PDB file of C-alpha atoms and ligand atoms in Angstrom:
ATOM      1  CA  UNK A   1     -90.127-122.784  41.559  1.00 50.00           C
ATOM      2  CA  UNK A   2     -89.362-122.465  45.216  1.00 54.00           C
ATOM      3  CA  UNK A   3     -88.008-125.636  46.707  1.00 51.00           C
ATOM      4  CA  UNK A   4     -88.669-124.340  50.232  1.00 50.00           C
ATOM      5  CA  UNK A   5     -92.369-124.597  49.564  1.00 56.00           C
ATOM      6  CA  UNK A   6     -92.229-128.314  48.859  1.00 73.00           C
ATOM      7  CA  UNK A   7     -89.662-129.357  51.455  1.00 87.00           C
ATOM      8  CA  UNK A   8     -90.764-130.191  54.963  1.00 93.00           C
ATOM      9  CA  UNK A   9     -89.405-128.002  57.736  1.00 95.00           C
ATOM     10  CA  UNK A  10     -88.243-129.984  60.746  1.00 97.00           C
ATOM     11  CA  UNK A  11     -88.180-128.610  64.285  1.00 97.00           C
ATOM     12  CA  UNK A  12     -84.779-129.215  65.924  1.00 97.00           C
ATOM     13  CA  UNK A  13     -84.692-130.935  69.288  1.00 96.00           C
ATOM     14  CA  UNK A  14     -83.271-128.906  72.160  1.00 95.00           C
ATOM     15  CA  UNK A  15     -81.560-132.007  73.559  1.00 95.00           C
ATOM     16  CA  UNK A  16     -77.745-131.625  73.308  1.00 95.00           C
ATOM     17  CA  UNK A  17     -77.301-135.291  72.346  1.00 94.00           C
ATOM     18  CA  UNK A  18     -79.787-134.969  69.484  1.00 96.00           C
ATOM     19  CA  UNK A  19     -78.100-131.755  68.321  1.00 97.00           C
ATOM     20  CA  UNK A  20     -74.811-133.573  67.889  1.00 96.00           C
ATOM     21  CA  UNK A  21     -76.159-135.634  64.990  1.00 96.00           C
ATOM     22  CA  UNK A  22     -78.400-133.787  62.553  1.00 97.00           C
ATOM     23  CA  UNK A  23     -79.094-135.146  59.081  1.00 97.00           C
ATOM     24  CA  UNK A  24     -78.165-132.321  56.725  1.00 96.00           C
ATOM     25  CA  UNK A  25     -78.296-134.611  53.694  1.00 95.00           C
ATOM     26  CA  UNK A  26     -82.035-135.097  54.013  1.00 94.00           C
ATOM     27  CA  UNK A  27     -84.274-133.057  51.698  1.00 92.00           C
ATOM     28  CA  UNK A  28     -85.673-130.931  54.490  1.00 95.00           C
ATOM     29  CA  UNK A  29     -84.933-127.657  56.202  1.00 96.00           C
ATOM     30  CA  UNK A  30     -84.596-127.053  59.925  1.00 98.00           C
ATOM     31  CA  UNK A  31     -85.494-124.510  62.492  1.00 98.00           C
ATOM     32  CA  UNK A  32     -85.187-124.465  66.223  1.00 98.00           C
ATOM     33  CA  UNK A  33     -84.088-122.612  69.304  1.00 98.00           C
ATOM     34  CA  UNK A  34     -83.051-123.560  72.780  1.00 98.00           C
ATOM     35  CA  UNK A  35     -80.807-122.937  75.716  1.00 97.00           C
ATOM     36  CA  UNK A  36     -77.602-124.827  76.479  1.00 98.00           C
ATOM     37  CA  UNK A  37     -76.094-124.787  79.927  1.00 97.00           C
ATOM     38  CA  UNK A  38     -72.312-124.452  80.134  1.00 97.00           C
ATOM     39  CA  UNK A  39     -72.122-128.066  81.350  1.00 96.00           C
ATOM     40  CA  UNK A  40     -73.615-129.220  78.023  1.00 96.00           C
ATOM     41  CA  UNK A  41     -70.711-127.533  76.189  1.00 97.00           C
ATOM     42  CA  UNK A  42     -67.531-129.345  77.350  1.00 96.00           C
ATOM     43  CA  UNK A  43     -65.024-127.227  75.384  1.00 97.00           C
ATOM     44  CA  UNK A  44     -66.697-123.990  76.523  1.00 97.00           C
ATOM     45  CA  UNK A  45     -66.825-125.298  80.118  1.00 97.00           C
ATOM     46  CA  UNK A  46     -63.020-125.677  79.998  1.00 96.00           C
ATOM     47  CA  UNK A  47     -62.721-121.916  79.429  1.00 95.00           C
ATOM     48  CA  UNK A  48     -65.184-120.908  82.152  1.00 96.00           C
ATOM     49  CA  UNK A  49     -63.759-119.766  85.487  1.00 95.00           C
ATOM     50  CA  UNK A  50     -66.983-120.689  87.243  1.00 94.00           C
ATOM     51  CA  UNK A  51     -70.629-121.231  86.418  1.00 95.00           C
ATOM     52  CA  UNK A  52     -73.465-119.171  87.840  1.00 94.00           C
ATOM     53  CA  UNK A  53     -77.175-119.906  87.557  1.00 91.00           C
ATOM     54  CA  UNK A  54     -77.831-117.667  84.529  1.00 94.00           C
ATOM     55  CA  UNK A  55     -74.764-118.761  82.566  1.00 97.00           C
ATOM     56  CA  UNK A  56     -75.315-120.532  79.276  1.00 98.00           C
ATOM     57  CA  UNK A  57     -76.201-119.820  75.671  1.00 98.00           C
ATOM     58  CA  UNK A  58     -79.466-119.287  73.826  1.00 98.00           C
ATOM     59  CA  UNK A  59     -79.167-120.598  70.282  1.00 98.00           C
ATOM     60  CA  UNK A  60     -81.340-120.214  67.240  1.00 98.00           C
ATOM     61  CA  UNK A  61     -80.863-122.116  64.002  1.00 98.00           C
ATOM     62  CA  UNK A  62     -82.717-121.742  60.728  1.00 98.00           C
ATOM     63  CA  UNK A  63     -81.887-123.337  57.399  1.00 97.00           C
ATOM     64  CA  UNK A  64     -83.299-122.770  53.936  1.00 96.00           C
ATOM     65  CA  UNK A  65     -82.452-123.726  50.377  1.00 94.00           C
ATOM     66  CA  UNK A  66     -81.364-121.220  47.792  1.00 89.00           C
ATOM     67  CA  UNK A  67     -81.626-121.869  44.110  1.00 79.00           C
ATOM     68  CA  UNK A  68     -79.337-120.265  41.615  1.00 74.00           C
ATOM     69  CA  UNK A  69     -79.954-120.870  37.909  1.00 79.00           C
ATOM     70  CA  UNK A  70     -78.174-123.919  36.538  1.00 80.00           C
ATOM     71  CA  UNK A  71     -76.980-125.294  39.857  1.00 78.00           C
ATOM     72  CA  UNK A  72     -78.237-127.477  42.663  1.00 80.00           C
ATOM     73  CA  UNK A  73     -80.078-125.744  45.513  1.00 86.00           C
ATOM     74  CA  UNK A  74     -77.762-124.977  48.422  1.00 90.00           C
ATOM     75  CA  UNK A  75     -78.741-125.255  52.042  1.00 95.00           C
ATOM     76  CA  UNK A  76     -77.961-122.095  54.039  1.00 96.00           C
ATOM     77  CA  UNK A  77     -77.681-122.287  57.815  1.00 98.00           C
ATOM     78  CA  UNK A  78     -78.072-119.241  60.020  1.00 98.00           C
ATOM     79  CA  UNK A  79     -76.936-119.494  63.623  1.00 98.00           C
ATOM     80  CA  UNK A  80     -77.612-116.880  66.279  1.00 98.00           C
ATOM     81  CA  UNK A  81     -76.056-117.131  69.738  1.00 98.00           C
ATOM     82  CA  UNK A  82     -76.538-115.010  72.815  1.00 98.00           C
ATOM     83  CA  UNK A  83     -75.327-115.910  76.246  1.00 98.00           C
ATOM     84  CA  UNK A  84     -73.343-115.354  79.357  1.00 98.00           C
ATOM     85  CA  UNK A  85     -70.151-116.949  80.659  1.00 98.00           C
ATOM     86  CA  UNK A  86     -67.766-116.315  83.542  1.00 97.00           C
ATOM     87  CA  UNK A  87     -64.071-115.986  82.680  1.00 97.00           C
ATOM     88  CA  UNK A  88     -61.009-114.858  84.628  1.00 96.00           C
ATOM     89  CA  UNK A  89     -60.565-111.097  84.190  1.00 96.00           C
ATOM     90  CA  UNK A  90     -56.977-110.592  82.982  1.00 94.00           C
ATOM     91  CA  UNK A  91     -56.732-107.331  84.887  1.00 94.00           C
ATOM     92  CA  UNK A  92     -57.899-108.170  88.438  1.00 95.00           C
ATOM     93  CA  UNK A  93     -57.726-111.986  88.069  1.00 94.00           C
ATOM     94  CA  UNK A  94     -61.233-112.313  89.542  1.00 94.00           C
ATOM     95  CA  UNK A  95     -64.329-113.850  87.939  1.00 95.00           C
ATOM     96  CA  UNK A  96     -65.864-111.670  85.283  1.00 95.00           C
ATOM     97  CA  UNK A  97     -69.338-112.243  83.793  1.00 96.00           C
ATOM     98  CA  UNK A  98     -69.349-111.548  80.060  1.00 96.00           C
ATOM     99  CA  UNK A  99     -72.351-111.263  77.752  1.00 96.00           C
ATOM    100  CA  UNK A 100     -71.548-112.635  74.318  1.00 97.00           C
ATOM    101  CA  UNK A 101     -73.451-112.564  71.048  1.00 96.00           C
ATOM    102  CA  UNK A 102     -72.615-114.097  67.702  1.00 93.00           C
ATOM    103  CA  UNK A 103     -74.383-114.392  64.367  1.00 96.00           C
ATOM    104  CA  UNK A 104     -73.081-116.591  61.584  1.00 96.00           C
ATOM    105  CA  UNK A 105     -74.145-117.854  58.192  1.00 96.00           C
ATOM    106  CA  UNK A 106     -72.948-121.059  56.575  1.00 96.00           C
ATOM    107  CA  UNK A 107     -73.493-122.866  53.312  1.00 95.00           C
ATOM    108  CA  UNK A 108     -73.709-126.644  53.255  1.00 95.00           C
ATOM    109  CA  UNK A 109     -71.453-128.358  50.709  1.00 94.00           C
ATOM    110  CA  UNK A 110     -71.247-132.052  49.839  1.00 93.00           C
ATOM    111  CA  UNK A 111     -67.517-132.759  50.177  1.00 94.00           C
ATOM    112  CA  UNK A 112     -64.270-131.544  51.772  1.00 95.00           C
ATOM    113  CA  UNK A 113     -63.037-130.752  48.239  1.00 95.00           C
ATOM    114  CA  UNK A 114     -65.990-128.438  47.689  1.00 93.00           C
ATOM    115  CA  UNK A 115     -65.305-126.762  51.019  1.00 93.00           C
ATOM    116  CA  UNK A 116     -61.636-126.264  50.062  1.00 93.00           C
ATOM    117  CA  UNK A 117     -62.685-124.810  46.712  1.00 92.00           C
ATOM    118  CA  UNK A 118     -65.131-122.411  48.354  1.00 89.00           C
ATOM    119  CA  UNK A 119     -64.397-118.840  47.217  1.00 87.00           C
ATOM    120  CA  UNK A 120     -62.289-117.279  49.955  1.00 81.00           C
ATOM    121  CA  UNK A 121     -63.541-113.831  48.924  1.00 81.00           C
ATOM    122  CA  UNK A 122     -67.038-114.797  50.103  1.00 79.00           C
ATOM    123  CA  UNK A 123     -66.943-113.163  53.518  1.00 80.00           C
ATOM    124  CA  UNK A 124     -70.699-113.454  54.101  1.00 86.00           C
ATOM    125  CA  UNK A 125     -70.709-117.189  54.709  1.00 91.00           C
ATOM    126  CA  UNK A 126     -68.459-120.150  55.358  1.00 93.00           C
ATOM    127  CA  UNK A 127     -68.745-123.679  53.978  1.00 95.00           C
ATOM    128  CA  UNK A 128     -69.701-126.663  56.121  1.00 96.00           C
ATOM    129  CA  UNK A 129     -69.480-130.236  54.886  1.00 97.00           C
ATOM    130  CA  UNK A 130     -72.946-131.732  55.227  1.00 96.00           C
ATOM    131  CA  UNK A 131     -73.383-135.189  56.657  1.00 96.00           C
ATOM    132  CA  UNK A 132     -76.185-137.424  57.873  1.00 97.00           C
ATOM    133  CA  UNK A 133     -74.991-136.999  61.446  1.00 96.00           C
ATOM    134  CA  UNK A 134     -73.694-133.434  61.468  1.00 97.00           C
ATOM    135  CA  UNK A 135     -72.434-132.197  64.847  1.00 97.00           C
ATOM    136  CA  UNK A 136     -74.510-129.040  65.240  1.00 98.00           C
ATOM    137  CA  UNK A 137     -73.677-128.927  68.946  1.00 98.00           C
ATOM    138  CA  UNK A 138     -69.971-128.855  68.006  1.00 97.00           C
ATOM    139  CA  UNK A 139     -70.627-125.991  65.575  1.00 98.00           C
ATOM    140  CA  UNK A 140     -72.431-124.045  68.335  1.00 98.00           C
ATOM    141  CA  UNK A 141     -69.424-124.651  70.606  1.00 97.00           C
ATOM    142  CA  UNK A 142     -66.983-123.504  67.898  1.00 97.00           C
ATOM    143  CA  UNK A 143     -68.919-120.274  67.421  1.00 97.00           C
ATOM    144  CA  UNK A 144     -69.104-119.573  71.176  1.00 97.00           C
ATOM    145  CA  UNK A 145     -65.340-120.144  71.472  1.00 96.00           C
ATOM    146  CA  UNK A 146     -64.781-117.739  68.558  1.00 94.00           C
ATOM    147  CA  UNK A 147     -66.854-115.058  70.302  1.00 95.00           C
ATOM    148  CA  UNK A 148     -64.822-115.255  73.534  1.00 95.00           C
ATOM    149  CA  UNK A 149     -62.392-112.331  73.741  1.00 94.00           C
ATOM    150  CA  UNK A 150     -58.694-113.244  73.645  1.00 93.00           C
ATOM    151  CA  UNK A 151     -58.083-111.273  76.842  1.00 95.00           C
ATOM    152  CA  UNK A 152     -61.303-111.097  78.890  1.00 95.00           C
ATOM    153  CA  UNK A 153     -61.551-108.074  81.187  1.00 95.00           C
ATOM    154  CA  UNK A 154     -64.071-106.180  83.287  1.00 95.00           C
ATOM    155  CA  UNK A 155     -65.130-102.889  81.686  1.00 92.00           C
ATOM    156  CA  UNK A 156     -62.372-100.266  82.027  1.00 90.00           C
ATOM    157  CA  UNK A 157     -62.335 -98.802  85.538  1.00 91.00           C
ATOM    158  CA  UNK A 158     -64.687-101.460  86.930  1.00 92.00           C
ATOM    159  CA  UNK A 159     -61.942-103.327  88.762  1.00 94.00           C
ATOM    160  CA  UNK A 160     -58.535-102.811  90.341  1.00 91.00           C
ATOM    161  CA  UNK A 161     -55.641-104.350  88.378  1.00 91.00           C
ATOM    162  CA  UNK A 162     -54.018-107.201  90.271  1.00 88.00           C
ATOM    163  CA  UNK A 163     -50.364-106.578  91.175  1.00 83.00           C
ATOM    164  CA  UNK A 164     -49.163-109.527  89.116  1.00 72.00           C
ATOM    165  CA  UNK A 165     -51.337-108.851  86.053  1.00 61.00           C
ATOM    166  CA  UNK A 166     -50.412-106.697  83.090  1.00 55.00           C
ATOM    167  CA  UNK A 167     -51.972-103.593  84.539  1.00 47.00           C
ATOM    168  CA  UNK A 168     -52.065-100.098  83.133  1.00 49.00           C
ATOM    169  CA  UNK A 169     -49.128 -99.277  80.906  1.00 46.00           C
ATOM    170  CA  UNK A 170     -48.723-102.775  79.476  1.00 44.00           C
ATOM    171  CA  UNK A 171     -49.478-101.253  76.106  1.00 44.00           C
ATOM    172  CA  UNK A 172     -48.223-103.989  73.848  1.00 45.00           C
ATOM    173  CA  UNK A 173     -50.312-106.490  75.801  1.00 49.00           C
ATOM    174  CA  UNK A 174     -53.421-104.334  75.949  1.00 50.00           C
ATOM    175  CA  UNK A 175     -56.526-106.007  74.561  1.00 50.00           C
ATOM    176  CA  UNK A 176     -58.912-104.309  72.180  1.00 51.00           C
ATOM    177  CA  UNK A 177     -61.889-102.769  73.985  1.00 55.00           C
ATOM    178  CA  UNK A 178     -64.335-105.078  72.288  1.00 55.00           C
ATOM    179  CA  UNK A 179     -63.994-108.763  71.515  1.00 57.00           C
ATOM    180  CA  UNK A 180     -62.989-109.155  67.900  1.00 58.00           C
ATOM    181  CA  UNK A 181     -64.004-112.098  65.831  1.00 61.00           C
ATOM    182  CA  UNK A 182     -61.010-113.057  63.667  1.00 60.00           C
ATOM    183  CA  UNK A 183     -63.315-113.339  60.655  1.00 60.00           C
ATOM    184  CA  UNK A 184     -64.559-109.784  61.226  1.00 60.00           C
ATOM    185  CA  UNK A 185     -60.966-108.580  61.359  1.00 59.00           C
ATOM    186  CA  UNK A 186     -60.397-110.221  57.974  1.00 59.00           C
ATOM    187  CA  UNK A 187     -63.579-108.630  56.638  1.00 58.00           C
ATOM    188  CA  UNK A 188     -62.461-105.190  57.719  1.00 57.00           C
ATOM    189  CA  UNK A 189     -59.047-105.705  56.176  1.00 59.00           C
ATOM    190  CA  UNK A 190     -60.668-106.519  52.867  1.00 57.00           C
ATOM    191  CA  UNK A 191     -62.896-103.452  52.979  1.00 54.00           C
ATOM    192  CA  UNK A 192     -59.952-101.083  53.424  1.00 49.00           C
TER     193      UNK A 192
HETATM  194 ZN1   ZN B   1     -61.378-107.304  86.582  1.00 69.85          ZN
END
């Protein structure tokens, strides 16, 4: 029996206000995609050094129910983000346009206790506590913030280090070449 076949699939609104209260307790799955301007993402806007016309994030969300024998079906949420933001380059201290992409998978659980008890060794997905007015916009913001590099920089050689910045030779302060998601770092640690 496939519960996905009997459950209605609801198209998500692209309106930021509507995205901030989604009913994940309802017996239905969701799909949707849209574009959010930086101004619709207050916590992301705080990080931005400036906003240009193409800045913002395309999002795509899809949920489905899994069924494992002997247990309740679980709702899985897949979130894909792709976008552009301007940050202060920590080398030249000028604006720097960065393309960011992030893909995440979550499993909806009923309570905080269930989330706390979620197996920490499951590095494929993270728990989210479902509610009738779940803040999906907040989740999108969280994931964008996670994808922002700790020390944003122009590509190596693309700019002149500012005199007062940690220029060449500041080895202990040097950032990794690519932005690293802390969860990916954990994943890699576990693999080794
Ligand atoms: Zn720079």
